[in-house]
Amino acid sequence: MSKDAMDRIVSLAKRKGFVFQSSEIYGGAASVWDYGPLGVELRRNVADAWWSAMVHARNDIEGLDAGILMHPRVWEASGHLSGFTDPLVECKRCKKRWRADHLEAGGLEDAGCPRKPSVAPGGHGDCELGEPRLFNLMFKTFMGPVEEDASVVYLRPETAQGSYVNFLNVQQTSRQRVPFGIAQVGKAFRNEITPGNFIFRTREFEQAEMQFFVRPGTDDEWFEYWRDERMKWHRELGIRAHKLRFHEHGPNELAHYAKTALDIEYEFPFGWQELEGVHNRTDFDLARHQEFSGKRLVYVDPAGAGRFLPYVVETAMGVGRAALVALVDGYREEEVQGQKRVVLGLNPKLAPVKAAVFPLMKKLGLPEIARRLQSELRSARIPAAYDQAGSIGRRYRRQDEAGTPWCVTVDGRTRDDDSVTIRDRDSLQQVRVGLGAVAGWIRERL
Ligand code: ATP
């Protein structure tokens, strides 16, 4: 898929109300995006699919929703204050900034020198790239009315720390035994040096992270387990298998807390990039919180199977990034009966609208029947749209672009035998279903 295809996806996302530039009427806030009516549904559906697989379907993972603001000592203990940095390189001539590690890796497509003609950073004779300097990615703000050093707090750059400091709270109240996990979905903030590629890298984003606490010595096995589980999840969501791969971190890529780490990567139009990380964080975080807080975080097995500081295997996915993968992977342009159509082939589970109901004509009582059907679907918790504008063909196209899997048409025959036509977005096949059976028919397929 070309870069051009990415532009078409971005423009579709805006045209259909998936994603808008933040504060657009003021010229836009750099790298912040707002999710519109369809986008917010898509993003919630991604998060819900994750939550149901990670929390609801399992006995060994509990949910948590910790605050974005935490005690500032958390970030000293976690190592983020001293170590959550990216190497920043600035060109003294044009003032453009890059991440040194991205330049070494060959640079992303959008990381070129801004001056014409286009060349790699540093490529013009008079470019002056400075030495890399470390830049901390955490956003700072103040807690309370006084803006002084003592009241500095940080917007969390990951949800994980909330799970570590609550490890014993969750374990004891839920009466879980190790191995077990804590899952969170929530906002995280990073003052990225080079945000970009639409919603791929932003400064405010949502994470779906799970910390799995295990007995030391079993961590390598659990790491492999979670690596495979997470890949399976992406595939089962319908992401094409050949677009997904593992990338193991070499010694120079490992984060300060990690013993082993790998990325699940997706092939975006701008290259293979991380979609999710799986990390063996050892007992680094719990040991540090124990040291910095002075509180014991040792796990005492209720069945007398020992006391120890658990190791942690983490899975960390960006929800917006996974939504972008769904958009990119599902986007197709094809020809149907000599006409071009754009389709978002989203998994029905992720589709913002599951069904659209059309009256074939604006007469004979068809709109009333269609409206009634739409409201029945809504009562059955199936997000359903209604559209009576323009030809049926145009209405199909509108729904194809929104990723709606099924279109239901109420026509003259409906009045005689209470049946409607359901048209499938991908196969284009049409079936006749009884009015009262539509909700069940759709539910079965979700
Ligand atoms: P990178 O090295 O690309 O900056 P990372 O390896 O630090 O990313 P993690 O800390 O492992 O990223 O974050 C877990 C997940 O959160 C990532 O796989 C990604 O999906 C998502 N994520 C991280 N940073 C951002 C961001 N700036 N914008 C959107 N999603 C992000």
mmCIF file of C-alpha atoms and ligand atoms in Angstrom, residues 80 84 86 99 101-102 137 157-158 188-192 195-196 199-209 249 253 255 257 262-264 273-279 281 314-322, ligand 1:
data_model
loop_
_atom_site.group_PDB
_atom_site.id
_atom_site.type_symbol
_atom_site.label_atom_id
_atom_site.label_comp_id
_atom_site.label_asym_id
_atom_site.label_seq_id
_atom_site.Cartn_x
_atom_site.Cartn_y
_atom_site.Cartn_z
ATOM 1 C CA HIS A 80 10.863 7.600 34.250
ATOM 2 C CA PHE A 84 12.240 8.099 30.101
ATOM 3 C CA ASP A 86 14.505 10.089 23.756
ATOM 4 C CA ARG A 99 14.773 11.385 17.194
ATOM 5 C CA ASP A 101 17.322 6.543 16.969
ATOM 6 C CA HIS A 102 14.883 7.115 14.085
ATOM 7 C CA LEU A 137 9.014 12.803 27.465
ATOM 8 C CA PRO A 157 3.311 8.240 30.345
ATOM 9 C CA GLU A 158 1.948 4.696 30.800
ATOM 10 C CA ALA A 188 -1.290 8.272 28.636
ATOM 11 C CA PHE A 189 0.746 11.307 27.635
ATOM 12 C CA ARG A 190 4.179 11.618 26.056
ATOM 13 C CA ASN A 191 5.766 14.784 24.811
ATOM 14 C CA GLU A 192 6.966 13.018 21.652
ATOM 15 C CA PRO A 195 4.639 12.867 16.545
ATOM 16 C CA GLY A 196 3.020 12.113 13.228
ATOM 17 C CA ILE A 199 -3.036 8.952 14.820
ATOM 18 C CA PHE A 200 -0.026 6.598 14.822
ATOM 19 C CA ARG A 201 2.108 8.700 17.159
ATOM 20 C CA THR A 202 0.374 11.378 19.193
ATOM 21 C CA ARG A 203 1.162 13.176 22.425
ATOM 22 C CA GLU A 204 -2.061 12.122 24.098
ATOM 23 C CA PHE A 205 -3.192 8.550 23.490
ATOM 24 C CA GLU A 206 -5.071 5.661 24.998
ATOM 25 C CA GLN A 207 -3.362 2.486 26.122
ATOM 26 C CA ALA A 208 -4.688 -0.987 26.855
ATOM 27 C CA GLU A 209 -2.095 -2.503 29.166
ATOM 28 C CA HIS A 249 14.383 -6.128 20.806
ATOM 29 C CA GLU A 253 16.600 -1.331 22.124
ATOM 30 C CA ALA A 255 13.900 -0.311 27.898
ATOM 31 C CA TYR A 257 13.149 -2.115 33.012
ATOM 32 C CA LEU A 262 9.313 -7.778 21.573
ATOM 33 C CA ASP A 263 6.982 -5.784 19.427
ATOM 34 C CA ILE A 264 4.045 -7.018 17.434
ATOM 35 C CA GLN A 273 5.945 -0.262 12.916
ATOM 36 C CA GLU A 274 5.092 -1.297 16.460
ATOM 37 C CA LEU A 275 1.454 -1.996 17.256
ATOM 38 C CA GLU A 276 1.893 -3.622 20.656
ATOM 39 C CA GLY A 277 4.762 -4.425 23.009
ATOM 40 C CA VAL A 278 5.232 -7.523 25.168
ATOM 41 C CA HIS A 279 7.808 -7.004 27.909
ATOM 42 C CA ARG A 281 9.788 -6.302 33.289
ATOM 43 C CA GLU A 314 3.410 -6.816 30.392
ATOM 44 C CA THR A 315 1.346 -6.481 27.234
ATOM 45 C CA ALA A 316 0.974 -2.860 26.078
ATOM 46 C CA MET A 317 -1.111 -1.770 23.108
ATOM 47 C CA GLY A 318 -2.147 1.665 21.857
ATOM 48 C CA VAL A 319 -5.925 1.691 21.367
ATOM 49 C CA GLY A 320 -5.809 4.480 18.772
ATOM 50 C CA ARG A 321 -2.974 2.703 17.019
ATOM 51 C CA ALA A 322 -4.996 -0.513 16.896
HETATM 52 P P1 ATP B 1 8.277 4.039 20.673
HETATM 53 O O1 ATP B 1 9.585 3.369 20.906
HETATM 54 O O2 ATP B 1 7.714 3.852 19.276
HETATM 55 O O3 ATP B 1 8.190 5.460 21.133
HETATM 56 P P2 ATP B 1 7.422 2.488 22.875
HETATM 57 O O4 ATP B 1 8.122 1.218 22.537
HETATM 58 O O5 ATP B 1 7.983 3.399 23.887
HETATM 59 O O6 ATP B 1 7.152 3.282 21.538
HETATM 60 P P3 ATP B 1 5.503 1.371 24.592
HETATM 61 O O7 ATP B 1 5.962 2.129 25.770
HETATM 62 O O8 ATP B 1 5.832 -0.062 24.494
HETATM 63 O O9 ATP B 1 5.938 2.145 23.261
HETATM 64 O O10 ATP B 1 3.939 1.623 24.470
HETATM 65 C C1 ATP B 1 3.032 0.584 24.273
HETATM 66 C C2 ATP B 1 2.109 0.878 23.129
HETATM 67 O O11 ATP B 1 1.485 2.150 23.288
HETATM 68 C C3 ATP B 1 2.808 0.955 21.772
HETATM 69 O O12 ATP B 1 2.942 -0.315 21.203
HETATM 70 C C4 ATP B 1 1.854 1.824 20.975
HETATM 71 O O13 ATP B 1 0.790 1.037 20.414
HETATM 72 C C5 ATP B 1 1.283 2.744 22.013
HETATM 73 N N1 ATP B 1 1.960 4.047 21.974
HETATM 74 C C6 ATP B 1 3.145 4.365 22.535
HETATM 75 N N2 ATP B 1 3.448 5.643 22.289
HETATM 76 C C7 ATP B 1 2.424 6.144 21.548
HETATM 77 C C8 ATP B 1 2.138 7.423 20.976
HETATM 78 N N3 ATP B 1 2.967 8.439 21.130
HETATM 79 N N4 ATP B 1 0.998 7.551 20.261
HETATM 80 C C9 ATP B 1 0.139 6.535 20.110
HETATM 81 N N5 ATP B 1 0.347 5.311 20.623
HETATM 82 C C10 ATP B 1 1.477 5.108 21.336
#
